[in-house]
Structures are given as C-alpha cells and as structure tokens.
PDB file of C-alpha atoms in Angstrom:
ATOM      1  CA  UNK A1339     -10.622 -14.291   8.180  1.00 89.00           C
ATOM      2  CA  UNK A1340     -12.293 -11.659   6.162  1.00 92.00           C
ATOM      3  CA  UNK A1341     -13.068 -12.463   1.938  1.00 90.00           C
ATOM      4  CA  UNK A1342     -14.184  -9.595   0.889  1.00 93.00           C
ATOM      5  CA  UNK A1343     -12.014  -7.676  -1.305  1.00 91.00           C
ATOM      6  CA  UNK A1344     -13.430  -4.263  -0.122  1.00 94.00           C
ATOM      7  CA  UNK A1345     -13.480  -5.254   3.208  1.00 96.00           C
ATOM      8  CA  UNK A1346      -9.991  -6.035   3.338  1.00 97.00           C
ATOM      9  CA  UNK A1347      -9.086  -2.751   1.827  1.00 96.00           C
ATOM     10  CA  UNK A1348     -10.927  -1.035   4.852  1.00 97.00           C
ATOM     11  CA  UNK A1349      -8.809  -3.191   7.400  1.00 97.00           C
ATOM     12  CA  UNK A1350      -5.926  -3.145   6.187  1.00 98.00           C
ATOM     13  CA  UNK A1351      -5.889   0.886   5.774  1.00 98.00           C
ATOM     14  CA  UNK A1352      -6.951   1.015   9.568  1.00 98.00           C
ATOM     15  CA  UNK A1353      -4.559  -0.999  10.725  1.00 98.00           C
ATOM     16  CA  UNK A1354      -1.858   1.077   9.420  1.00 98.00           C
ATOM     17  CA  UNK A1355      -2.662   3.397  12.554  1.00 97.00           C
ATOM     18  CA  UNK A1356      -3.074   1.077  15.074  1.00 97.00           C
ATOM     19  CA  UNK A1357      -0.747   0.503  17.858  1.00 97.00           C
ATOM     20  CA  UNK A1358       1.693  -2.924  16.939  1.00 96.00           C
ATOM     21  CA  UNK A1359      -0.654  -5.697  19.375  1.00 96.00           C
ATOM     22  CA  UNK A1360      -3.758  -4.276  17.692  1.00 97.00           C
ATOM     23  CA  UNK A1361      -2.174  -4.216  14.172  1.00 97.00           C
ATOM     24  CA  UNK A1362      -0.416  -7.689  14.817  1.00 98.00           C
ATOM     25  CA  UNK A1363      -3.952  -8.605  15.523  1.00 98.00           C
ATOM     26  CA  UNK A1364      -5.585  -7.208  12.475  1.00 98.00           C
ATOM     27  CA  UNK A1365      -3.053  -8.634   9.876  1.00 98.00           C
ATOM     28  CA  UNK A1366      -3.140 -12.451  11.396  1.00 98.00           C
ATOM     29  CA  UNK A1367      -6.598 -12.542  12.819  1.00 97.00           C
ATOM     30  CA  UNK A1368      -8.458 -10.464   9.876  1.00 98.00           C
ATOM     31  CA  UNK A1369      -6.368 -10.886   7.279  1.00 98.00           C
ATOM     32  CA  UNK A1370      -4.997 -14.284   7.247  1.00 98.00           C
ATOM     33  CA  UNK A1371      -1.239 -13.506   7.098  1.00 98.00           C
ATOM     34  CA  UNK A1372       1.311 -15.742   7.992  1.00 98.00           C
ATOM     35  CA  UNK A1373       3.301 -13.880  10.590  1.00 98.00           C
ATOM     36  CA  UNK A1374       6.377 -15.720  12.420  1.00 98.00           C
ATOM     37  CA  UNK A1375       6.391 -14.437  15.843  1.00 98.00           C
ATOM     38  CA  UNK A1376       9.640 -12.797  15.940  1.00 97.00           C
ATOM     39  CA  UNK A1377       8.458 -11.209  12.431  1.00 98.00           C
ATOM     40  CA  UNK A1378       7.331  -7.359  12.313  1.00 98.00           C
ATOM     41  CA  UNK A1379       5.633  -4.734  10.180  1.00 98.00           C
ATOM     42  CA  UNK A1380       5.494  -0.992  11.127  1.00 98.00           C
ATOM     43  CA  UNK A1381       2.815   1.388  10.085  1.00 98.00           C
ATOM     44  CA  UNK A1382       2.698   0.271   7.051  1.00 98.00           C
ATOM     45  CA  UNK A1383      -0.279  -0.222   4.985  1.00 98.00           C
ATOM     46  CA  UNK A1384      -0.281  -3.821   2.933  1.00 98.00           C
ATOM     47  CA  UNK A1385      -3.687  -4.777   0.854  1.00 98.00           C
ATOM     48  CA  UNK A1386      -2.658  -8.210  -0.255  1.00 97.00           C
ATOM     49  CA  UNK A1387      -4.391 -11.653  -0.567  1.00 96.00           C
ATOM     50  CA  UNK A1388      -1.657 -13.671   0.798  1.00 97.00           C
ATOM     51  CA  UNK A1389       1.421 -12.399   3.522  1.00 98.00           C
ATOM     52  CA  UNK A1390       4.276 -14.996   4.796  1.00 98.00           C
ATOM     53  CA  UNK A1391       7.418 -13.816   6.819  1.00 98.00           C
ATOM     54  CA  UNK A1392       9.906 -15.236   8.255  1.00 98.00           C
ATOM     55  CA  UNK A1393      11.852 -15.533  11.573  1.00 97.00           C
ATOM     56  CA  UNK A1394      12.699 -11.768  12.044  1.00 97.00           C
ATOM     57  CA  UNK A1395      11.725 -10.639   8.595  1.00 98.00           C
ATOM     58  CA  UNK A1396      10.469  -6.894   9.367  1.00 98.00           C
ATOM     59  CA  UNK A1397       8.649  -4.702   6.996  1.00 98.00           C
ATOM     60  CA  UNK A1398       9.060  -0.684   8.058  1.00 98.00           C
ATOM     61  CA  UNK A1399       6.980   2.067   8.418  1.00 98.00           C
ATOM     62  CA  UNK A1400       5.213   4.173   5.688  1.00 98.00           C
ATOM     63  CA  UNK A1401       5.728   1.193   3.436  1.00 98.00           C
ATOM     64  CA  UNK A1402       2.611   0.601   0.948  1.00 98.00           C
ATOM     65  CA  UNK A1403       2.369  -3.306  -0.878  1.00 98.00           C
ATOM     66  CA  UNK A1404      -0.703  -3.483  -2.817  1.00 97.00           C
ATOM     67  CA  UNK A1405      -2.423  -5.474  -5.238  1.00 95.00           C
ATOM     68  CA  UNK A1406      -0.057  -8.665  -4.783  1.00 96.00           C
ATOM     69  CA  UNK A1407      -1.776 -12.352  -4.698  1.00 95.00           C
ATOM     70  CA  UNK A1408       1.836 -13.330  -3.137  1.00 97.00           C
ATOM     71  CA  UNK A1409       3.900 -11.671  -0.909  1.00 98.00           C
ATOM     72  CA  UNK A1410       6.763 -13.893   0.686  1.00 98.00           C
ATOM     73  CA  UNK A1411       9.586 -13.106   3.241  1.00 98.00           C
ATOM     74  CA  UNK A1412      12.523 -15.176   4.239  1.00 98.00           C
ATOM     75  CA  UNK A1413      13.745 -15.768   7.147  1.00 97.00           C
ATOM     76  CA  UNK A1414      15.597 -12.438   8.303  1.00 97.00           C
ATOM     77  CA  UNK A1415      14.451 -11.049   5.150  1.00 97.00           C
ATOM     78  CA  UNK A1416      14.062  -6.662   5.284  1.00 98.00           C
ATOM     79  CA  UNK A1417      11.623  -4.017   3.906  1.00 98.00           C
ATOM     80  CA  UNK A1418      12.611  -0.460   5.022  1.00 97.00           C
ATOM     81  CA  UNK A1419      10.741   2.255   4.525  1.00 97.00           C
ATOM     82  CA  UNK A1420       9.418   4.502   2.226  1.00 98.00           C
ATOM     83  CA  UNK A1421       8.907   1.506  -0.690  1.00 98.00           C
ATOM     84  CA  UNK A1422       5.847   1.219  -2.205  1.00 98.00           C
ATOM     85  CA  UNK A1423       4.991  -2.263  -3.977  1.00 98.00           C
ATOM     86  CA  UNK A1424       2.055  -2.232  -6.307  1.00 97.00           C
ATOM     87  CA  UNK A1425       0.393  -4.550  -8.668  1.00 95.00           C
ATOM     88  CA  UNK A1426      -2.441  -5.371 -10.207  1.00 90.00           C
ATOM     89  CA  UNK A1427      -4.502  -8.844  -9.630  1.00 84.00           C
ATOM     90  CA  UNK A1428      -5.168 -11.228 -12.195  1.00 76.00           C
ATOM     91  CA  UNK A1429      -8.685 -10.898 -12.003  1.00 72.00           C
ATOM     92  CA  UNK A1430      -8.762  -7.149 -12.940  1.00 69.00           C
ATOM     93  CA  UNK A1431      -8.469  -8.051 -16.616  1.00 68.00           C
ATOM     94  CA  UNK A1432      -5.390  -6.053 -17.272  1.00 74.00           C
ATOM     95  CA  UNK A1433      -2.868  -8.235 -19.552  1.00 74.00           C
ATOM     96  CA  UNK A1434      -5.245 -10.323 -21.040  1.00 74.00           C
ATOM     97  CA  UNK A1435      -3.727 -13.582 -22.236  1.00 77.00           C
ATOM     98  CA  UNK A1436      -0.635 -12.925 -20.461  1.00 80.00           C
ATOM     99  CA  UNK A1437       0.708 -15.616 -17.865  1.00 86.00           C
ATOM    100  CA  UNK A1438       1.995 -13.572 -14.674  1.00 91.00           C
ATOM    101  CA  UNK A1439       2.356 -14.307 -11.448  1.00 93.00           C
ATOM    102  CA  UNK A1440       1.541 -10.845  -9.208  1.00 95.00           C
ATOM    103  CA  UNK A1441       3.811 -11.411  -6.601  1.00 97.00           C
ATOM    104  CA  UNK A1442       7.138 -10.505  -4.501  1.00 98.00           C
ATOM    105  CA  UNK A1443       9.668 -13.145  -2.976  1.00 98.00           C
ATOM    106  CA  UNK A1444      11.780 -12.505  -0.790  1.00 98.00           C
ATOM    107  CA  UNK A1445      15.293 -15.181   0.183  1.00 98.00           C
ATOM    108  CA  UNK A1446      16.891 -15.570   3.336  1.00 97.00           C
ATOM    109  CA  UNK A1447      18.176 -12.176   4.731  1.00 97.00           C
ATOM    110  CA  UNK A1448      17.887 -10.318   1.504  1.00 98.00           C
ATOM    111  CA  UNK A1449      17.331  -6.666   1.636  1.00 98.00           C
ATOM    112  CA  UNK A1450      14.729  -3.938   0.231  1.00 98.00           C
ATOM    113  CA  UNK A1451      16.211  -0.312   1.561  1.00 98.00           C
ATOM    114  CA  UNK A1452      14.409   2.773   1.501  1.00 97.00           C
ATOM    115  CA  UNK A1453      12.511   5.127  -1.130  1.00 97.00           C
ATOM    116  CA  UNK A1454      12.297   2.103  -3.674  1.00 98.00           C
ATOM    117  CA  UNK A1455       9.140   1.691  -6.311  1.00 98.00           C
ATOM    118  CA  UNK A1456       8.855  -2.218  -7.399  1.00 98.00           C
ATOM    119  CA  UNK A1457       5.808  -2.817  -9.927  1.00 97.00           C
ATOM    120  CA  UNK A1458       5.122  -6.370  -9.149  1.00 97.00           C
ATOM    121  CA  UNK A1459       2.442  -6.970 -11.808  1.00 95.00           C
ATOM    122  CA  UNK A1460       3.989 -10.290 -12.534  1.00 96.00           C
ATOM    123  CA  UNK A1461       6.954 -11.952 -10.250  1.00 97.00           C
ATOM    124  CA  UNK A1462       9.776  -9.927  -8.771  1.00 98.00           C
ATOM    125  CA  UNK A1463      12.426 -11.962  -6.956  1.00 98.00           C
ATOM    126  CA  UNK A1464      14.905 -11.264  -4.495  1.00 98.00           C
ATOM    127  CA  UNK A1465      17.178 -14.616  -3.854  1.00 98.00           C
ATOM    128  CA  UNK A1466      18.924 -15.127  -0.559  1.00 98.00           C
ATOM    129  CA  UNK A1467      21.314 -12.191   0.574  1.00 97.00           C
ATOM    130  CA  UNK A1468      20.163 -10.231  -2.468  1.00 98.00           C
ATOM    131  CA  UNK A1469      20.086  -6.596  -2.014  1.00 98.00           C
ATOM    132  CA  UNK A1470      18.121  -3.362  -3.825  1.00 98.00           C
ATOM    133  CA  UNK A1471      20.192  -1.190  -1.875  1.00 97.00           C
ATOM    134  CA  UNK A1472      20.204   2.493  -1.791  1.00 96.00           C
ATOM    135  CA  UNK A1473      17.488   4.594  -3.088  1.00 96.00           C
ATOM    136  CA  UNK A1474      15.661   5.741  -5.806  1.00 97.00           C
ATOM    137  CA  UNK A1475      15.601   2.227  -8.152  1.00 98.00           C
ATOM    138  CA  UNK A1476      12.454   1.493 -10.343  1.00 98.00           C
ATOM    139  CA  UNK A1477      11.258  -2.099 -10.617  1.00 98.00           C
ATOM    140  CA  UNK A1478       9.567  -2.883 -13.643  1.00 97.00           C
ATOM    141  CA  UNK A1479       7.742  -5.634 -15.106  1.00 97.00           C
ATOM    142  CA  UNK A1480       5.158  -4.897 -17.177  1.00 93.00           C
ATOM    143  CA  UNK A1481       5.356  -1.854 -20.529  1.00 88.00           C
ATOM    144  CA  UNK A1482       3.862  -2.001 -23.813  1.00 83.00           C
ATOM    145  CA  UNK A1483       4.445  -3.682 -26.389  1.00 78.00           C
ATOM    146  CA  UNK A1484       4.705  -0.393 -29.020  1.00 80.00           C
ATOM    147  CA  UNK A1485       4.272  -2.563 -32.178  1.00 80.00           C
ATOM    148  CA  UNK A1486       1.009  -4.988 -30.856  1.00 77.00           C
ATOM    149  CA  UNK A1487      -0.416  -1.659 -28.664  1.00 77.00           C
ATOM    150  CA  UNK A1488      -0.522  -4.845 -25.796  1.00 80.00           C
ATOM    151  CA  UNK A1489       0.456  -4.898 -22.249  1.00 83.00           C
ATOM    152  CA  UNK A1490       3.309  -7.421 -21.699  1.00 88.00           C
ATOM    153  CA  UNK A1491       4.999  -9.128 -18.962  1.00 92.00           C
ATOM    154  CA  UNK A1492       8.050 -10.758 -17.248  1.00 95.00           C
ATOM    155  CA  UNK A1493       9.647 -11.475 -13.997  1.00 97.00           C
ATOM    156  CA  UNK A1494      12.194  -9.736 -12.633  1.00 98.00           C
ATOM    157  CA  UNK A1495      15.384 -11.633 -10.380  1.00 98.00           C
ATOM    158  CA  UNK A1496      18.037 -10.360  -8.302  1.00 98.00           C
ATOM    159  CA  UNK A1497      20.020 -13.667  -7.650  1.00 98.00           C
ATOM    160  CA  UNK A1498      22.105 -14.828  -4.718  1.00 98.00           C
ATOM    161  CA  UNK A1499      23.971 -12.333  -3.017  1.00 97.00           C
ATOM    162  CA  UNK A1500      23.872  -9.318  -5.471  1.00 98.00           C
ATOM    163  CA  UNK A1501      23.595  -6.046  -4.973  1.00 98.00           C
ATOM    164  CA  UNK A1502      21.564  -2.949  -7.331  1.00 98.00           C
ATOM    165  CA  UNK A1503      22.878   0.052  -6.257  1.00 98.00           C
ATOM    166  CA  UNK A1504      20.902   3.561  -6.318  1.00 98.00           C
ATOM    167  CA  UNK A1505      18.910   5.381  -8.795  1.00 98.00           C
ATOM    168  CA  UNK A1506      18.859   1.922 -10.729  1.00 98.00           C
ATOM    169  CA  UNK A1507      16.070   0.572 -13.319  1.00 98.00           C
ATOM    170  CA  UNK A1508      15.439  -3.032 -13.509  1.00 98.00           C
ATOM    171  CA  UNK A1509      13.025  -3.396 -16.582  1.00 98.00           C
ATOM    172  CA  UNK A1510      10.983  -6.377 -17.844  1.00 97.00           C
ATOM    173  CA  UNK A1511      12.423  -9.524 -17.468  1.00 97.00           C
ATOM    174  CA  UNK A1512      15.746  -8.399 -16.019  1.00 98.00           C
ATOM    175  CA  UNK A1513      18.316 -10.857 -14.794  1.00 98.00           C
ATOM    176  CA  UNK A1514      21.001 -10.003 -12.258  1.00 98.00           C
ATOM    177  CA  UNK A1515      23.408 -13.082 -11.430  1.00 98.00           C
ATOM    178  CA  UNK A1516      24.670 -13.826  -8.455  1.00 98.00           C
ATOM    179  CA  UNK A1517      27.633 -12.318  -7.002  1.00 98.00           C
ATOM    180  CA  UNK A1518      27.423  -9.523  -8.435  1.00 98.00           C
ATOM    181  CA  UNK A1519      27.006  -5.707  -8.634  1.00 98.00           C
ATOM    182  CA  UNK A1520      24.805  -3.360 -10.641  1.00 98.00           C
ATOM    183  CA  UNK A1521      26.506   0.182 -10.627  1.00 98.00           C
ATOM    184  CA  UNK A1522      24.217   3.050  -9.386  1.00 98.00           C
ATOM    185  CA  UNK A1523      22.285   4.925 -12.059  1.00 98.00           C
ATOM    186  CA  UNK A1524      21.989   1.810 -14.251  1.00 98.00           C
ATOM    187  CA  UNK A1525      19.791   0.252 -16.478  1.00 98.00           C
ATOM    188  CA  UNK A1526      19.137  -3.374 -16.995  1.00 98.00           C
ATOM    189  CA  UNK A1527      16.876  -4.556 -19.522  1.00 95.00           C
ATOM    190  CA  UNK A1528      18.061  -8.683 -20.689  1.00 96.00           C
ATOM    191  CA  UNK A1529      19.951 -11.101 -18.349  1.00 97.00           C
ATOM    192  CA  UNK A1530      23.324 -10.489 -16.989  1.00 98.00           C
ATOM    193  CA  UNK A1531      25.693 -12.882 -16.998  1.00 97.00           C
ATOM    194  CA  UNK A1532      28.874 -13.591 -14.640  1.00 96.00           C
ATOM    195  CA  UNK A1533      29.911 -12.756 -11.509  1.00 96.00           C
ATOM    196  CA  UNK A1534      30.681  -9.287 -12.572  1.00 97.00           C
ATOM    197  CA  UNK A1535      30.143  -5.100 -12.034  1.00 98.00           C
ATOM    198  CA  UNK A1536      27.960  -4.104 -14.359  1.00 98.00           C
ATOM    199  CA  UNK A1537      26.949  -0.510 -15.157  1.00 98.00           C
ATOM    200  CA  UNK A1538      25.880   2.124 -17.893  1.00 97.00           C
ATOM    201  CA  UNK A1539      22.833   2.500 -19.890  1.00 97.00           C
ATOM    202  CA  UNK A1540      22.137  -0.235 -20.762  1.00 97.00           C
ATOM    203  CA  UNK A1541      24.242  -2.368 -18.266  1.00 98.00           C
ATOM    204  CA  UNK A1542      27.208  -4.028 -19.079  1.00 97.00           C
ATOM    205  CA  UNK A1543      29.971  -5.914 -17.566  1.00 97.00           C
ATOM    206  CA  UNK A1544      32.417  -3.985 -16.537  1.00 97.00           C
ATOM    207  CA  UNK A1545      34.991  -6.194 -14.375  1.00 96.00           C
ATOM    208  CA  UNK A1546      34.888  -9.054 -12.752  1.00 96.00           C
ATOM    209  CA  UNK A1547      33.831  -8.911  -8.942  1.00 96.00           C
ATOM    210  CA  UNK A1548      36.016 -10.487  -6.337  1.00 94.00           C
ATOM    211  CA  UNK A1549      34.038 -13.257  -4.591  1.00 94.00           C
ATOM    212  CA  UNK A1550      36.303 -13.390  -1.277  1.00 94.00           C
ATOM    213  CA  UNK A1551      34.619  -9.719  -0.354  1.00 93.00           C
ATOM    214  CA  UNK A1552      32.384 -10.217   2.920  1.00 92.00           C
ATOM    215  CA  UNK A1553      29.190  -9.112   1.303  1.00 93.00           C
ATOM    216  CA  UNK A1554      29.510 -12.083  -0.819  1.00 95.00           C
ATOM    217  CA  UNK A1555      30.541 -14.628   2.115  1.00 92.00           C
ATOM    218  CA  UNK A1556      28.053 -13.390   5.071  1.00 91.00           C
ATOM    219  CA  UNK A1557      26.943 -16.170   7.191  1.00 90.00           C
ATOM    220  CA  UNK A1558      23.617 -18.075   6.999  1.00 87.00           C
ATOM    221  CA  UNK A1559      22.804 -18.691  10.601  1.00 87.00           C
ATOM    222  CA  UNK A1560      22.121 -15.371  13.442  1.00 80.00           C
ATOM    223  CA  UNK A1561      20.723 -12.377  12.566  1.00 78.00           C
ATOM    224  CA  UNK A1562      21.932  -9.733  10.023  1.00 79.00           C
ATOM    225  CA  UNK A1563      25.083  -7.903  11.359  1.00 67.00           C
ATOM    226  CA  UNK A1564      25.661  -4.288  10.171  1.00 55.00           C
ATOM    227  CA  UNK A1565      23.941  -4.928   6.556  1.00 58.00           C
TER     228      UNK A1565
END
C-alpha cells in the first residue's frame, strides 16, 4: 500500500479514469481500502486515508471525497452522484486545539442523493436508513467563532430513519432525530427533538410524523427496493 500523502493524491486522481477492474485494483491494492466484493465506486475520485464499504454499498460517478481520515459505508449504504465531500486532516493545523474527528459514517442502507456538498472537517453521521435526499443541501461543521476570530467545530447526525429534504442546511452540530423529516429549504442549527416535521428558518417542529409510513418501517435484510 502506498504512504505517501502526495503519492496517493496522484493515484487516486488516475484512477478516477480507469476502467472498474483497474480502478477496483488501484483503490484496494494501492490504496488500502476496505472494499466488500459486492461493493462499488464509479468514476469517482476519493483522496482519503482510510475507505470501508459494505455489502453493496456503491459510491457513483463524478463524486469527489477528500481530505477525510475516515470514510465508512454500511452495508447497502448509497453515494450518488454529483456530491462532493471535503475536509481537512488533522495534521494540516487548521482548528488548533479543537477535538474533531474528519470523517463520514455511513448506517445500514442509508442514502446520500445527488448534487449534495457535506464539509466533513469533523464527524458527519448518517445512522441506518437515514437519508439526505434531494438536492442542493449544505453540510456544515466547522464556521467561526465571530467573537474569539477562531475556527470551531461539531459533528453533524442524521439519526435512524430520517429524511433532509432539498435545498437544506445542516450547520454545526446539528441534530436530526429519528423518524423524522426536515422540510426542504430548511435550516437546522441545535438538536431536534421528537419524531416530528420540522421546517423554516431556523427549523422547527411542525407536526408530529406518523411512524406506521413505509419509509419509516423498511426492512433490514435484501437489498434497497425503490428508495
């Protein structure tokens, strides 16, 4: 497996173009990552120090994840395309005396869609059957600190079996519970509580969700049906 940092950069931008037995190669043999066999990643281009994914997690084309020291996918677990993951490693020097963990987990069939920008500059979590659905949400972990002129940040969790919607921002340290659904065009910036819909700027609950719906009762075992 190949250490150096600048090294890996090189490889991992070529194997973006490379037909999928070369690129398969490349990632697992070069690279180190952890690839299940049934697992898959387009032409995408992923600079990372550590990969995992699951039985028939698949990461699309055009995709870009940079910069993560973690990057974990469930079993079943889904990046389309068009989302660009960035970060910035620990030993850059950036957020100096801040604990962070640069990294992006990924639970049992949960979902990433298309045209999606996470900043993963310290943990962004997706629990099983979680969804950032749509297109067009920012997630954000890391912003200034206006008072201290500091770099801050937090994790950012979309629990079990919830859904953000389109054109949504998740900000630092944002908490969406399971069950339930952030509107489109909404902005989260604390922790959510209930099972609930919750939209507006910021987000608030707006009703209660109904937990007999299928999307919150899919089943564990098989492959991912229509969603």
């Amino acid at each position: 497996m190949i250490r150096s940092r600048r090294s890996r950069s090189l490889v991992a931008a070529v194997a973006t173009f490379l037909p999928r037995p070369l690129r398969r190669f490349a990632h697992t043999r070069l690279l180190g990552y952890r690839l299940h066999p049934t697992a898959t990643i387009g032409h995408a281009f992923i600079d990372i120090d550590s990969l995992e994914m699951g039985e028939g997690a698949r990461i699309g084309h055009l995709v870009m994840i940079r910069g993560c020291e973690e990057v974990r996918l469930g079993a079943w677990a889904i990046v389309q395309m068009l989302v660009w993951i960035n970060s910035v490693r620990a030993e850059k020097g950036f957020f100096r005396d801040v604990e962070r963990r640069p990294a992006l987990i990924m639970g049992h069939k949960s979902l990433i869609t298309m045209l999606h920008f996470i900043d993963a500059c310290d943990l962004v979590e997706l629990e099983d059957f979680a969804s950032l659905a749509g297109f067009g949400s920012l997630v954000q972990t890391h912003a200034v600190d206006l008072q201290t002129l500091r770099q801050n940040c937090a994790p950012v969790r979309i629990s079990e079996s919830s859904l953000v919607a389109s054109r949504s921002t998740l900000l630092p340290g944002a908490i969406v519970p399971s069950c339930s659904i952030v509107a489109a065009g909404s902005v989260v910036n604390g922790k959510l509580v209930g099972h609930q819909l919750f939209g507006g700027v910021p987000a608030r609950a707006l009703r209660e969700t109904d937990l007999s719906w299928g999307y919150f009762n899919r089943p564990r075992d098989g492959a991912p049906g229509a969603w």
